[in-house]
Short mmCIF file of N, CA and C in Angstrom, two decimals:
data_model
loop_
_atom_site.label_atom_id
_atom_site.label_comp_id
_atom_site.label_asym_id
_atom_site.label_seq_id
_atom_site.Cartn_x
_atom_site.Cartn_y
_atom_site.Cartn_z
N UNK A 1408 46.75 70.34 132.76
CA UNK A 1408 45.88 69.46 133.71
C UNK A 1408 45.10 68.50 132.82
N UNK A 1409 44.81 67.38 133.33
CA UNK A 1409 44.06 66.41 132.58
C UNK A 1409 42.88 66.00 133.48
N UNK A 1410 41.76 65.66 132.88
CA UNK A 1410 40.64 65.19 133.59
C UNK A 1410 40.44 63.67 133.68
N UNK A 1411 39.91 63.27 134.72
CA UNK A 1411 39.52 61.83 134.85
C UNK A 1411 38.20 61.74 135.59
N UNK A 1412 37.22 61.21 134.91
CA UNK A 1412 35.90 61.02 135.57
C UNK A 1412 35.32 62.38 135.77
N UNK A 1413 34.94 62.67 137.03
CA UNK A 1413 34.31 63.96 137.36
C UNK A 1413 35.38 64.97 137.94
N UNK A 1414 36.59 64.50 138.13
CA UNK A 1414 37.59 65.30 138.76
C UNK A 1414 38.74 65.78 137.80
N UNK A 1415 39.47 66.72 138.25
CA UNK A 1415 40.77 67.24 137.42
C UNK A 1415 41.93 66.70 138.23
N UNK A 1416 42.80 66.08 137.46
CA UNK A 1416 44.06 65.51 137.97
C UNK A 1416 45.15 66.64 137.98
N UNK A 1417 45.72 66.75 139.06
CA UNK A 1417 46.82 67.71 139.14
C UNK A 1417 46.38 69.17 139.51
N UNK A 1418 45.01 69.32 139.89
CA UNK A 1418 44.67 70.71 140.26
C UNK A 1418 45.09 70.87 141.76
N UNK A 1419 45.71 71.99 142.11
CA UNK A 1419 46.12 72.21 143.52
C UNK A 1419 44.96 72.30 144.45
N UNK A 1420 45.05 71.80 145.71
CA UNK A 1420 43.97 71.79 146.59
C UNK A 1420 43.75 73.23 147.18
N UNK A 1421 42.68 73.65 147.50
CA UNK A 1421 42.32 74.86 148.11
C UNK A 1421 42.18 74.69 149.58
N UNK A 1422 42.98 75.49 150.46
CA UNK A 1422 42.91 75.28 151.98
C UNK A 1422 41.45 75.44 152.46
N UNK A 1423 41.23 74.65 153.52
CA UNK A 1423 39.99 74.73 154.10
C UNK A 1423 40.20 75.37 155.51
N UNK A 1424 39.05 76.00 156.09
CA UNK A 1424 39.16 76.70 157.34
C UNK A 1424 38.37 75.99 158.38
N UNK A 1425 38.95 75.60 159.52
CA UNK A 1425 38.27 75.05 160.69
C UNK A 1425 37.83 76.27 161.57
N UNK A 1426 36.66 76.76 161.43
CA UNK A 1426 36.16 77.88 162.15
C UNK A 1426 36.26 77.66 163.61
N UNK A 1427 36.18 76.48 164.11
CA UNK A 1427 36.33 76.19 165.65
C UNK A 1427 37.61 76.59 166.08
N UNK A 1428 38.59 76.34 165.24
CA UNK A 1428 40.16 76.71 165.68
C UNK A 1428 40.49 78.11 165.43
N UNK A 1429 39.72 78.80 164.54
CA UNK A 1429 40.10 80.15 164.17
C UNK A 1429 40.05 81.18 165.33
N UNK A 1430 41.10 81.92 165.56
CA UNK A 1430 41.12 82.88 166.66
C UNK A 1430 40.65 84.21 166.18
N UNK A 1431 40.54 84.43 164.90
CA UNK A 1431 40.13 85.73 164.49
C UNK A 1431 41.33 86.76 164.48
N UNK A 1432 42.46 86.29 164.43
CA UNK A 1432 43.67 87.29 164.57
C UNK A 1432 43.98 88.02 163.27
N UNK A 1433 43.51 87.53 162.17
CA UNK A 1433 43.69 88.25 160.87
C UNK A 1433 45.07 88.12 160.24
N UNK A 1434 45.85 87.19 160.70
CA UNK A 1434 47.22 87.00 159.97
C UNK A 1434 46.97 86.47 158.60
N UNK A 1435 46.03 85.60 158.45
CA UNK A 1435 45.71 85.02 157.11
C UNK A 1435 45.30 86.15 156.20
N UNK A 1436 44.47 87.06 156.57
CA UNK A 1436 44.04 88.08 155.81
C UNK A 1436 45.21 88.93 155.26
N UNK A 1437 46.11 89.27 156.18
CA UNK A 1437 47.27 89.98 155.86
C UNK A 1437 48.16 89.26 154.87
N UNK A 1438 48.28 87.93 155.11
CA UNK A 1438 49.17 87.12 154.31
C UNK A 1438 48.64 86.81 152.91
N UNK A 1439 47.37 86.93 152.59
CA UNK A 1439 46.86 86.36 151.35
C UNK A 1439 47.20 87.46 150.28
N UNK A 1440 48.06 87.13 149.27
CA UNK A 1440 48.32 88.08 148.25
C UNK A 1440 47.10 88.48 147.26
N UNK A 1441 46.09 87.72 147.31
CA UNK A 1441 44.96 88.04 146.42
C UNK A 1441 43.81 88.69 147.22
N UNK A 1442 44.04 88.82 148.51
CA UNK A 1442 42.93 89.46 149.37
C UNK A 1442 41.65 88.87 149.26
N UNK A 1443 41.64 87.47 149.23
CA UNK A 1443 40.23 86.75 149.17
C UNK A 1443 39.92 86.11 150.48
N UNK A 1444 40.54 86.53 151.53
CA UNK A 1444 40.22 86.06 152.88
C UNK A 1444 39.72 87.31 153.67
N UNK A 1445 38.62 87.21 154.45
CA UNK A 1445 38.17 88.28 155.36
C UNK A 1445 37.81 87.62 156.66
N UNK A 1446 37.56 88.55 157.63
CA UNK A 1446 37.04 88.19 158.89
C UNK A 1446 35.54 88.48 158.96
N UNK A 1447 34.67 87.56 159.31
CA UNK A 1447 33.33 87.79 159.60
C UNK A 1447 33.07 87.51 161.05
N UNK A 1448 32.17 88.32 161.63
CA UNK A 1448 31.66 88.02 163.01
C UNK A 1448 30.61 87.01 162.89
N UNK A 1449 30.80 85.90 163.70
CA UNK A 1449 29.86 84.77 163.74
C UNK A 1449 29.47 84.65 165.24
N UNK A 1450 28.31 85.12 165.60
CA UNK A 1450 27.99 85.03 167.02
C UNK A 1450 28.71 86.11 167.63
N UNK A 1451 29.58 85.85 168.60
CA UNK A 1451 30.43 86.70 169.41
C UNK A 1451 31.88 86.48 168.89
N UNK A 1452 32.14 85.86 167.86
CA UNK A 1452 33.55 85.60 167.48
C UNK A 1452 33.69 86.14 165.95
N UNK A 1453 35.08 86.37 165.74
CA UNK A 1453 35.42 86.65 164.34
C UNK A 1453 36.05 85.43 163.91
N UNK A 1454 35.65 85.06 162.70
CA UNK A 1454 36.31 83.79 161.97
C UNK A 1454 36.75 84.19 160.55
N UNK A 1455 37.74 83.62 160.07
CA UNK A 1455 38.25 83.70 158.72
C UNK A 1455 37.31 83.11 157.82
N UNK A 1456 37.05 83.70 156.59
CA UNK A 1456 36.26 83.27 155.57
C UNK A 1456 36.90 83.43 154.27
N UNK A 1457 37.03 82.23 153.51
CA UNK A 1457 37.64 82.31 152.14
C UNK A 1457 36.46 82.86 151.25
N UNK A 1458 36.72 84.00 150.61
CA UNK A 1458 35.67 84.58 149.81
C UNK A 1458 35.43 84.01 148.50
N UNK A 1459 36.55 83.61 147.80
CA UNK A 1459 36.41 83.13 146.47
C UNK A 1459 37.35 82.00 146.26
N UNK A 1460 36.87 80.73 146.43
CA UNK A 1460 37.77 79.57 146.18
C UNK A 1460 38.35 79.51 144.85
N UNK A 1461 37.55 80.03 143.81
CA UNK A 1461 37.95 79.87 142.38
C UNK A 1461 39.22 80.82 142.17
N UNK A 1462 39.46 81.95 142.90
CA UNK A 1462 40.52 82.81 142.69
C UNK A 1462 41.71 82.36 143.45
N UNK A 1463 41.62 81.48 144.39
CA UNK A 1463 42.67 81.05 145.32
C UNK A 1463 43.86 80.66 144.44
N UNK A 1464 45.11 81.07 144.71
CA UNK A 1464 46.29 80.66 144.09
C UNK A 1464 46.90 79.46 144.76
N UNK A 1465 46.30 78.95 145.89
CA UNK A 1465 46.80 77.86 146.53
C UNK A 1465 48.28 77.91 146.94
N UNK A 1466 48.75 79.12 147.28
CA UNK A 1466 50.05 79.53 147.62
C UNK A 1466 50.48 78.95 148.96
N UNK A 1467 49.42 78.77 149.90
CA UNK A 1467 49.72 78.22 151.23
C UNK A 1467 49.93 79.38 152.28
N UNK A 1468 50.06 80.51 151.93
CA UNK A 1468 50.47 81.55 152.82
C UNK A 1468 49.54 81.65 154.07
N UNK A 1469 48.27 81.43 153.74
CA UNK A 1469 47.26 81.38 154.98
C UNK A 1469 47.58 80.30 155.87
N UNK A 1470 48.03 79.10 155.35
CA UNK A 1470 48.33 77.98 156.04
C UNK A 1470 49.59 78.18 156.98
N UNK A 1471 50.56 78.82 156.31
CA UNK A 1471 51.87 79.06 156.93
C UNK A 1471 51.78 80.11 158.02
N UNK A 1472 50.87 81.05 157.87
CA UNK A 1472 50.75 82.15 158.78
C UNK A 1472 49.75 82.02 159.91
N UNK A 1473 48.90 80.97 159.86
CA UNK A 1473 47.92 80.81 160.94
C UNK A 1473 48.67 80.19 162.26
N UNK A 1474 48.50 80.98 163.26
CA UNK A 1474 49.26 80.48 164.50
C UNK A 1474 48.47 79.34 165.20
N UNK A 1475 47.23 79.13 164.94
CA UNK A 1475 46.48 78.14 165.58
C UNK A 1475 46.09 76.94 164.67
N UNK A 1476 46.65 76.90 163.50
CA UNK A 1476 46.36 75.67 162.65
C UNK A 1476 44.88 75.64 162.09
N UNK A 1477 44.19 76.76 162.04
CA UNK A 1477 42.89 76.76 161.48
C UNK A 1477 42.75 76.42 160.01
N UNK A 1478 43.79 76.54 159.22
CA UNK A 1478 43.90 76.21 157.80
C UNK A 1478 44.51 74.95 157.64
N UNK A 1479 44.02 74.16 156.67
CA UNK A 1479 44.50 72.81 156.38
C UNK A 1479 44.24 72.57 154.94
N UNK A 1480 45.13 71.70 154.35
CA UNK A 1480 44.92 71.30 152.92
C UNK A 1480 44.06 70.16 152.99
#
């Protein structure tokens, strides 16, 4: 990978979580090979939380397995 300015060129994006869309089903937790996604209770709802962006392999399994589209690149 090479750097340009303050960013790195060619680094894969880490998926983001739209907590408003998250249904708390846990499919992303089960799909993550590194087990860095967990469900946390926020108010009266469970939402997915990415625990460690630095460890994310950017494999996209969370994006592919989310039935409500809460994960996005």
